[in-house]
CSV table of C-alpha atoms in Angstrom, one decimal:
chain,number,residue,atom,x,y,z
A,1,MET,CA,0.0,0.0,0.0
A,2,GLU,CA,2.8,2.4,0.8
A,3,THR,CA,4.5,1.9,-2.6
A,4,LEU,CA,1.4,1.8,-5.0
A,5,GLU,CA,1.6,3.6,-8.3
A,6,ARG,CA,-0.5,6.8,-8.2
A,7,SER,CA,-3.2,5.4,-10.5
A,8,GLU,CA,-3.6,2.3,-8.3
A,9,MET,CA,-3.9,4.4,-5.2
A,10,GLU,CA,-6.4,6.8,-6.6
A,11,THR,CA,-8.5,3.9,-7.9
A,12,LEU,CA,-8.5,2.4,-4.4
A,13,GLN,CA,-9.3,5.8,-2.8
A,14,LEU,CA,-12.3,6.4,-5.1
A,15,LYS,CA,-13.7,3.0,-4.3
A,16,ARG,CA,-13.4,3.5,-0.6
A,17,LEU,CA,-14.6,7.1,-0.8
A,18,LYS,CA,-17.8,6.0,-2.5
A,19,HIS,CA,-18.4,3.4,0.2
A,20,THR,CA,-17.8,6.0,3.0
A,21,VAL,CA,-20.2,8.5,1.5
A,22,GLN,CA,-22.9,5.8,1.1
A,23,ARG,CA,-22.3,4.7,4.7
A,24,VAL,CA,-22.8,8.1,6.3
A,25,ASP,CA,-25.8,8.7,4.0
A,26,ASN,CA,-27.3,5.5,5.4
A,27,HIS,CA,-26.5,5.9,9.1
A,28,VAL,CA,-25.6,9.5,10.1
A,29,LYS,CA,-28.4,12.0,10.3
A,30,PHE,CA,-26.0,14.9,10.3
A,31,TYR,CA,-24.7,14.0,6.9
A,32,GLN,CA,-28.1,13.0,5.6
A,33,ASP,CA,-29.4,16.5,6.4
A,34,LYS,CA,-26.2,18.1,4.9
A,35,PHE,CA,-26.5,16.1,1.7
A,36,ASN,CA,-30.2,17.0,1.4
A,37,GLU,CA,-29.5,20.6,2.0
A,38,MET,CA,-26.8,20.7,-0.7
A,39,GLY,CA,-28.8,18.5,-3.1
A,40,ILE,CA,-26.1,15.7,-3.0
A,41,GLU,CA,-26.7,12.0,-3.6
A,42,PRO,CA,-24.0,9.4,-3.0
A,43,HIS,CA,-24.0,8.4,-6.7
A,44,ASP,CA,-22.8,12.0,-7.5
A,45,ILE,CA,-19.3,11.0,-6.4
A,46,GLN,CA,-17.8,9.5,-9.5
A,47,SER,CA,-14.2,10.9,-9.2
A,48,LEU,CA,-11.9,12.0,-6.5
A,49,GLN,CA,-12.4,15.6,-7.6
A,50,ASP,CA,-16.1,15.2,-6.7
A,51,ILE,CA,-15.1,15.3,-3.1
A,52,LYS,CA,-15.3,19.0,-3.4
A,53,LYS,CA,-19.1,18.7,-3.7
A,54,LEU,CA,-19.3,17.3,-0.2
A,55,PRO,CA,-19.7,19.4,3.0
A,56,PHE,CA,-17.0,20.2,5.4
A,57,THR,CA,-17.1,18.8,9.0
A,58,GLU,CA,-15.9,21.0,11.9
A,59,LYS,CA,-15.1,20.4,15.5
A,60,LYS,CA,-18.2,22.3,16.5
A,61,ASP,CA,-20.3,19.6,14.7
A,62,LEU,CA,-18.8,16.9,16.9
A,63,ARG,CA,-19.6,18.9,20.0
A,64,ASN,CA,-23.1,19.7,18.8
A,65,HIS,CA,-23.8,16.0,18.4
A,66,TYR,CA,-22.1,14.9,21.7
A,67,PRO,CA,-21.6,12.1,22.5
A,68,TYR,CA,-22.7,9.6,19.8
A,69,GLY,CA,-24.6,11.6,17.3
A,70,LEU,CA,-22.1,11.2,14.4
A,71,PHE,CA,-21.6,7.4,14.9
A,72,ALA,CA,-22.3,5.2,11.9
A,73,SER,CA,-22.3,1.9,13.9
A,74,PRO,CA,-24.7,0.8,16.6
A,75,MET,CA,-23.3,0.9,20.2
A,76,GLU,CA,-23.2,-2.9,20.4
A,77,ASP,CA,-20.5,-2.8,17.7
A,78,ILE,CA,-18.4,-0.1,19.4
A,79,ILE,CA,-15.6,-1.6,21.4
A,80,ARG,CA,-13.7,1.6,22.4
A,81,LEU,CA,-14.3,5.3,23.0
A,82,HIS,CA,-11.7,8.1,23.0
A,83,ALA,CA,-12.2,11.8,23.5
A,84,SER,CA,-10.5,15.1,23.4
A,85,SER,CA,-9.6,16.9,26.7
A,86,GLY,CA,-12.7,19.1,26.4
A,87,THR,CA,-10.9,22.2,27.8
A,88,SER,CA,-13.2,24.6,25.9
A,89,GLY,CA,-16.5,22.8,26.5
A,90,LYS,CA,-17.8,19.3,25.8
A,91,PRO,CA,-15.1,16.9,24.6
A,92,THR,CA,-15.2,15.5,21.0
A,93,VAL,CA,-16.0,11.8,21.3
A,94,VAL,CA,-14.9,9.2,18.8
A,95,GLY,CA,-15.8,5.5,18.6
A,96,TYR,CA,-14.1,2.4,17.2
A,97,THR,CA,-15.3,-1.0,16.0
A,98,ARG,CA,-13.1,-4.0,16.2
A,99,LYS,CA,-12.1,-3.5,12.5
A,100,ASP,CA,-11.3,0.2,13.2
A,101,ILE,CA,-9.0,-0.8,16.1
A,102,ASP,CA,-7.3,-3.4,13.8
A,103,ASP,CA,-6.9,-0.9,11.0
A,104,TRP,CA,-5.5,1.7,13.4
A,105,ALA,CA,-2.9,-0.8,14.8
A,106,GLU,CA,-1.8,-1.6,11.2
A,107,ILE,CA,-1.4,2.1,10.4
A,108,VAL,CA,0.7,2.8,13.5
A,109,ALA,CA,2.7,-0.4,13.0
A,110,ARG,CA,3.6,1.0,9.5
A,111,SER,CA,4.5,4.3,11.2
A,112,ILE,CA,6.8,2.8,13.8
A,113,ALA,CA,8.6,0.9,11.0
A,114,ALA,CA,8.9,4.0,8.9
A,115,ALA,CA,10.5,5.7,12.0
A,116,GLY,CA,13.1,3.0,12.3
A,117,GLY,CA,11.5,0.5,14.6
A,118,ASN,CA,11.8,-3.3,14.0
A,119,PRO,CA,10.2,-6.4,15.4
A,120,GLY,CA,12.1,-7.4,18.6
A,121,ASP,CA,13.0,-3.8,19.6
A,122,VAL,CA,11.9,-2.4,22.9
A,123,MET,CA,9.7,0.8,22.7
A,124,HIS,CA,9.4,3.2,25.6
A,125,ASN,CA,5.9,4.8,25.2
A,126,ALA,CA,5.7,8.0,27.2
A,127,TYR,CA,2.5,9.3,25.6
A,128,GLY,CA,-0.4,9.6,27.9
A,129,TYR,CA,-2.8,6.7,28.2
A,130,GLY,CA,-6.5,7.1,28.7
A,131,LEU,CA,-9.1,9.0,26.6
A,132,PHE,CA,-6.2,10.7,24.8
A,133,THR,CA,-5.4,8.6,21.7
A,134,GLY,CA,-1.6,8.9,21.8
A,135,GLY,CA,-0.7,6.2,24.4
A,136,LEU,CA,-3.0,3.4,23.3
A,137,GLY,CA,-2.5,4.3,19.6
A,138,LEU,CA,1.3,3.8,19.8
A,139,HIS,CA,0.8,0.8,22.1
A,140,HIS,CA,-1.3,-1.3,19.8
A,141,GLY,CA,0.8,-0.3,16.8
A,142,GLY,CA,3.9,-1.5,18.6
A,143,GLU,CA,2.4,-4.8,19.5
A,144,LYS,CA,1.1,-5.2,15.9
A,145,LEU,CA,4.7,-4.7,14.6
A,146,GLY,CA,6.1,-7.2,17.1
A,147,ILE,CA,7.9,-4.7,19.3
A,148,THR,CA,8.2,-5.1,23.0
A,149,THR,CA,6.0,-2.2,24.2
A,150,VAL,CA,6.6,-0.5,27.6
A,151,PRO,CA,3.4,1.3,28.6
A,152,VAL,CA,5.1,4.0,30.8
A,153,SER,CA,2.6,6.8,30.0
A,154,GLY,CA,3.6,10.4,30.9
A,155,GLY,CA,4.8,11.9,34.1
A,156,ASN,CA,7.0,10.6,37.0
A,157,THR,CA,10.1,11.5,35.1
A,158,LYS,CA,12.6,9.9,37.5
A,159,ARG,CA,10.9,6.6,37.0
A,160,GLN,CA,11.1,7.1,33.2
A,161,LEU,CA,14.9,7.4,33.6
A,162,MET,CA,15.1,4.2,35.6
A,163,LEU,CA,13.1,2.3,33.0
A,164,ILE,CA,15.2,3.6,30.1
A,165,GLU,CA,18.3,2.5,32.0
A,166,ASP,CA,17.0,-0.9,32.9
A,167,PHE,CA,14.8,-1.9,29.9
A,168,LYS,CA,17.2,-0.7,27.2
A,169,PRO,CA,14.6,0.6,24.8
A,170,LYS,CA,15.6,1.5,21.2
A,171,VAL,CA,12.6,3.6,20.5
A,172,ILE,CA,11.0,6.4,22.6
A,173,CYS,CA,7.6,7.9,22.0
A,174,ALA,CA,6.6,11.2,23.6
A,175,THR,CA,5.7,14.8,23.0
A,176,PRO,CA,9.0,16.6,21.9
A,177,SER,CA,8.8,19.0,24.9
A,178,TYR,CA,8.5,16.0,27.3
A,179,ALA,CA,11.4,14.2,25.6
A,180,LEU,CA,13.4,17.3,26.2
A,181,ARG,CA,12.4,17.2,29.9
A,182,ILE,CA,13.5,13.6,30.2
A,183,ALA,CA,16.9,14.5,28.8
A,184,GLU,CA,17.2,17.5,31.1
A,185,GLN,CA,16.3,15.4,34.2
A,186,MET,CA,18.9,12.8,33.1
A,187,GLU,CA,21.5,15.6,33.0
A,188,GLU,CA,20.4,16.9,36.4
A,189,GLU,CA,21.0,13.5,37.9
A,190,GLY,CA,24.5,13.3,36.4
A,191,GLY,CA,23.6,11.1,33.5
A,192,ASP,CA,24.3,11.5,29.8
A,193,PRO,CA,21.3,11.4,27.5
A,194,ARG,CA,23.6,10.5,24.6
A,195,SER,CA,24.8,7.3,26.2
A,196,THR,CA,21.4,5.5,26.5
A,197,SER,CA,20.2,2.6,24.3
A,198,LEU,CA,17.8,4.9,22.4
A,199,LYS,CA,18.2,5.2,18.7
A,200,TYR,CA,14.9,6.6,17.4
A,201,GLY,CA,12.3,9.0,18.8
A,202,ILE,CA,8.7,9.3,17.6
A,203,PHE,CA,7.5,12.8,18.6
A,204,GLY,CA,4.2,14.5,18.0
A,205,ALA,CA,1.0,15.9,19.5
A,206,GLU,CA,2.3,19.5,19.4
A,207,PRO,CA,3.9,21.6,16.7
A,208,TRP,CA,7.7,21.6,16.8
A,209,SER,CA,10.4,23.1,14.6
A,210,ASP,CA,13.4,21.6,12.8
A,211,GLU,CA,15.5,23.5,15.3
A,212,MET,CA,13.8,21.6,18.1
A,213,ARG,CA,14.5,18.4,16.2
A,214,ASN,CA,18.2,19.3,15.9
A,215,ALA,CA,18.3,20.0,19.7
A,216,LEU,CA,16.7,16.6,20.5
A,217,GLU,CA,19.0,14.7,18.1
A,218,GLU,CA,22.1,16.4,19.4
A,219,ARG,CA,21.2,16.1,23.1
A,220,MET,CA,20.0,12.5,23.0
A,221,ASP,CA,22.0,11.1,20.0
A,222,ILE,CA,18.8,9.8,18.3
A,223,LYS,CA,17.0,10.1,15.0
A,224,ALA,CA,13.9,12.2,15.8
A,225,VAL,CA,10.9,11.8,13.5
A,226,ASP,CA,7.6,13.6,13.5
A,227,ILE,CA,4.3,11.7,13.7
A,228,TYR,CA,0.9,13.3,13.0
A,229,GLY,CA,-2.7,12.4,13.9
A,230,LEU,CA,-5.8,13.6,15.6
A,231,SER,CA,-8.5,11.7,17.4
A,232,GLU,CA,-11.3,13.0,15.0
A,233,VAL,CA,-9.6,11.3,12.1
A,234,VAL,CA,-8.3,8.2,14.0
A,235,GLY,CA,-5.4,9.2,16.3
A,236,PRO,CA,-1.6,9.0,15.8
A,237,GLY,CA,-0.4,7.4,12.6
A,238,VAL,CA,-2.3,9.5,10.0
A,239,ALA,CA,1.1,10.5,8.7
A,240,ILE,CA,4.8,10.1,9.7
A,241,GLU,CA,8.3,10.9,8.5
A,242,CYS,CA,10.6,8.2,7.4
A,243,HIS,CA,13.9,8.0,9.2
A,244,GLU,CA,15.8,7.7,5.8
A,245,GLU,CA,14.9,11.2,4.6
A,246,GLN,CA,12.9,13.1,7.3
A,247,ASN,CA,11.5,15.3,4.5
A,248,GLY,CA,7.7,15.4,4.9
A,249,LEU,CA,5.3,13.0,6.6
A,250,HIS,CA,4.0,10.1,4.6
A,251,ILE,CA,0.2,10.1,4.7
A,252,GLN,CA,-1.5,6.7,4.9
A,253,GLU,CA,-3.5,7.3,1.8
A,254,ASP,CA,-5.3,4.0,1.6
A,255,HIS,CA,-7.1,5.1,4.8
A,256,PHE,CA,-7.3,8.9,4.5
A,257,PHE,CA,-7.8,11.4,1.7
A,258,VAL,CA,-6.1,14.8,2.2
A,259,GLU,CA,-6.8,18.2,0.9
A,260,VAL,CA,-5.3,21.7,1.6
A,261,ILE,CA,-7.7,24.6,1.6
A,262,ASP,CA,-7.5,28.4,2.1
A,263,PRO,CA,-9.1,28.7,5.6
A,264,ASP,CA,-10.9,31.9,4.6
A,265,THR,CA,-12.2,31.2,1.1
A,266,LEU,CA,-12.4,27.4,1.6
A,267,GLU,CA,-10.9,27.0,-1.9
A,268,SER,CA,-8.4,24.2,-2.7
A,269,LEU,CA,-4.8,25.2,-2.8
A,270,PRO,CA,-2.1,23.7,-5.1
A,271,ASP,CA,0.6,21.4,-3.9
A,272,GLY,CA,3.4,23.1,-2.0
A,273,GLU,CA,1.2,26.0,-0.8
A,274,TYR,CA,0.4,26.3,2.9
A,275,GLY,CA,-3.2,26.1,4.1
A,276,GLU,CA,-5.5,24.2,6.3
A,277,LEU,CA,-5.4,20.4,6.2
A,278,VAL,CA,-8.7,18.6,5.5
A,279,PHE,CA,-9.0,14.9,5.9
A,280,THR,CA,-11.7,12.4,4.8
A,281,SER,CA,-11.6,8.9,6.3
A,282,LEU,CA,-11.9,6.1,3.8
A,283,THR,CA,-12.1,2.9,5.9
A,284,LYS,CA,-13.6,3.8,9.3
A,285,GLU,CA,-16.8,2.1,10.4
A,286,ALA,CA,-17.8,3.6,13.7
A,287,PHE,CA,-16.9,7.2,13.1
A,288,PRO,CA,-16.4,8.0,9.4
A,289,ILE,CA,-15.7,11.7,8.8
A,290,ILE,CA,-16.1,13.8,5.7
A,291,ARG,CA,-13.8,16.7,4.9
A,292,TYR,CA,-12.8,17.4,8.5
A,293,ARG,CA,-11.2,20.8,8.9
A,294,THR,CA,-8.3,20.1,11.2
A,295,GLY,CA,-7.2,23.6,11.9
A,296,ASP,CA,-3.6,22.6,11.2
A,297,ILE,CA,-1.5,24.6,8.7
A,298,ALA,CA,0.7,22.6,6.3
A,299,ALA,CA,1.4,21.9,2.6
A,300,VAL,CA,1.5,18.6,0.6
A,301,ILE,CA,4.1,17.4,-1.8
A,302,ARG,CA,4.1,14.4,-4.2
A,303,GLY,CA,6.8,12.2,-5.6
A,304,LYS,CA,8.7,9.1,-4.6
A,305,CYS,CA,10.8,9.4,-1.5
A,306,LYS,CA,14.2,7.8,-1.2
A,307,CYS,CA,12.7,5.4,1.3
A,308,GLY,CA,10.7,3.9,-1.6
A,309,ARG,CA,7.3,5.1,-0.5
A,310,THR,CA,5.1,6.7,-3.1
A,311,THR,CA,2.4,8.2,-0.8
A,312,ILE,CA,1.7,11.9,-0.7
A,313,ARG,CA,3.7,13.7,2.0
A,314,MET,CA,2.6,16.6,4.1
A,315,SER,CA,5.0,19.2,5.5
A,316,ARG,CA,5.6,19.5,9.2
A,317,ILE,CA,2.8,21.4,10.9
A,318,LYS,CA,3.5,25.1,10.7
A,319,GLY,CA,1.0,25.9,13.4
A,320,ARG,CA,-2.8,25.9,14.1
A,321,ILE,CA,-5.3,28.5,12.9
A,322,ASP,CA,-6.4,29.0,16.5
A,323,ASP,CA,-2.8,29.3,17.8
A,324,MET,CA,-1.9,31.9,15.2
A,325,LEU,CA,-1.1,35.2,16.9
A,326,ILE,CA,-2.2,38.3,15.1
A,327,ILE,CA,0.1,41.0,16.5
A,328,ARG,CA,-0.7,44.5,15.1
A,329,GLY,CA,-1.9,43.0,11.8
A,330,VAL,CA,1.0,40.5,11.5
A,331,ASN,CA,0.3,36.7,11.6
A,332,VAL,CA,2.8,34.8,13.7
A,333,PHE,CA,3.0,31.2,14.8
A,334,PRO,CA,4.8,30.3,18.0
A,335,SER,CA,6.8,27.7,16.0
A,336,GLU,CA,8.3,30.6,14.0
A,337,MET,CA,9.6,32.2,17.2
A,338,GLU,CA,10.9,28.8,18.3
A,339,ARG,CA,13.0,28.5,15.2
A,340,SER,CA,14.7,31.8,16.1
A,341,LEU,CA,15.2,31.0,19.8
A,342,LEU,CA,16.8,27.6,19.3
A,343,LYS,CA,19.5,29.2,17.2
A,344,VAL,CA,20.7,31.1,20.3
A,345,LYS,CA,23.2,28.9,22.0
A,346,GLU,CA,23.1,30.9,25.3
A,347,LEU,CA,19.5,29.8,25.8
A,348,ALA,CA,17.8,26.6,27.1
A,349,PRO,CA,15.2,25.2,24.7
A,350,HIS,CA,12.2,26.4,26.7
A,351,TYR,CA,10.1,29.4,26.2
A,352,GLN,CA,6.6,30.9,26.8
A,353,VAL,CA,4.7,33.7,24.9
A,354,PHE,CA,2.4,36.0,26.9
A,355,LEU,CA,-0.2,38.0,25.1
A,356,LYS,CA,-1.1,41.2,27.0
A,357,LYS,CA,-2.9,44.6,26.5
A,358,ASP,CA,-1.2,48.0,26.4
A,359,GLY,CA,-4.2,50.3,26.3
A,360,TYR,CA,-6.1,49.1,23.2
A,361,MET,CA,-3.1,47.5,21.6
A,362,ASP,CA,-2.0,43.9,21.9
A,363,THR,CA,1.5,43.3,23.1
A,364,VAL,CA,3.7,40.3,23.3
A,365,GLU,CA,6.2,39.3,26.0
A,366,LEU,CA,8.5,36.4,25.4
A,367,ASN,CA,10.0,34.6,28.4
A,368,VAL,CA,13.2,32.6,27.7
A,369,GLU,CA,15.8,30.9,30.0
A,370,LEU,CA,19.5,31.1,30.1
A,371,SER,CA,21.3,27.8,29.8
A,372,GLU,CA,23.0,26.6,32.9
A,373,GLU,CA,26.4,27.3,31.5
A,374,THR,CA,25.6,30.8,30.4
A,375,PHE,CA,23.9,31.6,33.7
A,376,LEU,CA,26.9,30.5,35.8
A,377,GLU,CA,29.3,32.4,33.5
A,378,CYS,CA,27.2,35.6,33.9
A,379,GLU,CA,26.9,35.1,37.7
A,380,ASN,CA,30.6,34.5,38.2
A,381,ASN,CA,31.7,37.3,36.1
A,382,HIS,CA,28.9,39.8,36.9
A,383,GLU,CA,28.2,40.0,33.2
A,384,HIS,CA,24.8,41.7,33.4
A,385,VAL,CA,25.6,43.6,30.2
A,386,LYS,CA,25.8,40.3,28.4
A,387,VAL,CA,22.1,39.5,29.4
A,388,LEU,CA,21.1,43.0,28.1
A,389,GLU,CA,22.9,42.4,24.8
A,390,LEU,CA,21.2,38.9,24.6
A,391,LYS,CA,17.8,40.4,25.0
A,392,GLN,CA,18.4,43.0,22.3
A,393,ARG,CA,19.7,40.2,20.0
A,394,ILE,CA,16.6,38.1,20.5
A,395,GLN,CA,14.3,41.1,19.9
A,396,SER,CA,16.2,41.8,16.6
A,397,MET,CA,16.0,38.2,15.5
A,398,VAL,CA,12.3,37.9,16.1
A,399,LYS,CA,11.7,41.3,14.5
A,400,GLU,CA,13.7,40.2,11.4
A,401,GLU,CA,12.1,36.7,11.0
A,402,CYS,CA,8.6,37.3,12.3
A,403,LEU,CA,8.2,41.0,11.6
A,404,VAL,CA,6.9,41.9,15.1
A,405,THR,CA,8.3,43.8,18.0
A,406,ILE,CA,8.2,42.0,21.3
A,407,VAL,CA,9.4,42.4,24.9
A,408,VAL,CA,11.9,39.8,25.9
A,409,ASN,CA,12.5,38.6,29.5
A,410,VAL,CA,15.6,36.6,30.1
A,411,LEU,CA,15.1,34.3,33.1
A,412,SER,CA,17.4,32.1,35.2
A,413,PRO,CA,17.4,28.3,34.4
A,414,LYS,CA,14.3,26.2,35.4
A,415,SER,CA,12.1,29.3,35.6
A,416,ILE,CA,9.7,28.3,32.9
A,417,PRO,CA,7.2,25.5,33.9
A,418,ARG,CA,8.1,22.0,32.4
A,419,SER,CA,5.5,19.9,30.7
A,420,GLU,CA,4.8,16.2,31.1
A,421,GLY,CA,2.5,16.3,28.1
A,422,LYS,CA,1.8,19.0,25.6
A,423,ALA,CA,3.8,22.1,26.4
A,424,VAL,CA,1.9,25.4,27.1
A,425,ARG,CA,3.6,27.8,24.7
A,426,VAL,CA,1.1,30.6,24.7
A,427,VAL,CA,-0.6,32.2,27.7
A,428,ASP,CA,-3.3,34.7,26.7
A,429,GLN,CA,-3.7,37.3,29.5
A,430,ARG,CA,-5.6,39.9,27.6
A,431,SER,CA,-9.0,39.1,29.0
A,432,LYS,CA,-7.6,39.4,32.6
A,433,GLN,CA,-6.6,43.0,31.9
A,434,THR,CA,-8.7,46.1,31.9
A,435,VAL,CA,-8.4,48.8,29.4
């Protein structure tokens, strides 16, 4: 499936798309009503281009039909539920039949293999278990591939270090920010993150830059690959980088059809142009989804990769539409700031962005940390001028690369809260201030 010729893949996708459209028309009232409203019949889908005739699905639609309103299978066929965190209201709930779980395990097994994993390896899985799809998604994929899977979950970092030392895993799975925390804790205890048994890292669940990748690879002496997925589509494994090239994430196209649209006009964008990712599931039974607007910003590229796969690749996520900062008319993603910051050797790879109000104007404060080495050097030599120069350099770099003026606060080491899951990069304090 990962090496099919383009014509073969598209023939398979069209067959599965027709089946999915018929399934939702038969079993999901939300789509029945949408199709009737738009004058669409399942037999109208005769080519992959006809997918543009179908309605979009948004996160609010899942919340409005909480918990089971978009299921296409009866509850007696549902063997598992997952859900989003629900931090902004009701969670989005997704269901899986036995076939869905088997398909998902196959998808993730492919992903782990693409990342460098092999049967017989030991995999340290530090993604959170529970309603979040990350932990169990990687877990079942590892078992499907024949990997010895260690279900560590997130948190209790000192215990993580003990298990890495004792179990000798080759693969680690975690958010990139938590992997960095593991390496940092190891150094604090006198260990060397480069001397472990780890060879590959499968990192995702939050946007991260190539500079963050370089920091992880250098600090842990591993190959760091990016995995992509979201619970509404299935969970982790929708796409992953191969360890051979690390140049775009291979989409599992026999299970998902991808589009990139302009988030304002909703028009399709050409290959290579950044826009909002839209996914349609092609094989899901319990929770098939049509043209789901992910909110993630990326581009797609085609062509055979040196790993041998022929599947469409997506770029690494540039950011999310709802994470995009609009600062005095300029659009900025936190990951763009991250790229600048990780080039500054005097800093630790941790930061937070604070959005505030100055009168009626939005302002941005960026908190960064000195590295331990730089902090000690400044303290011992009373080099406060160096910190001032560093602040000015960071301000200039962000201004040049992101076109915005920000306030920079240079803090001592360990001042920024560490995450055992997804890092909190942006703190919006504007609603707490009065004008």
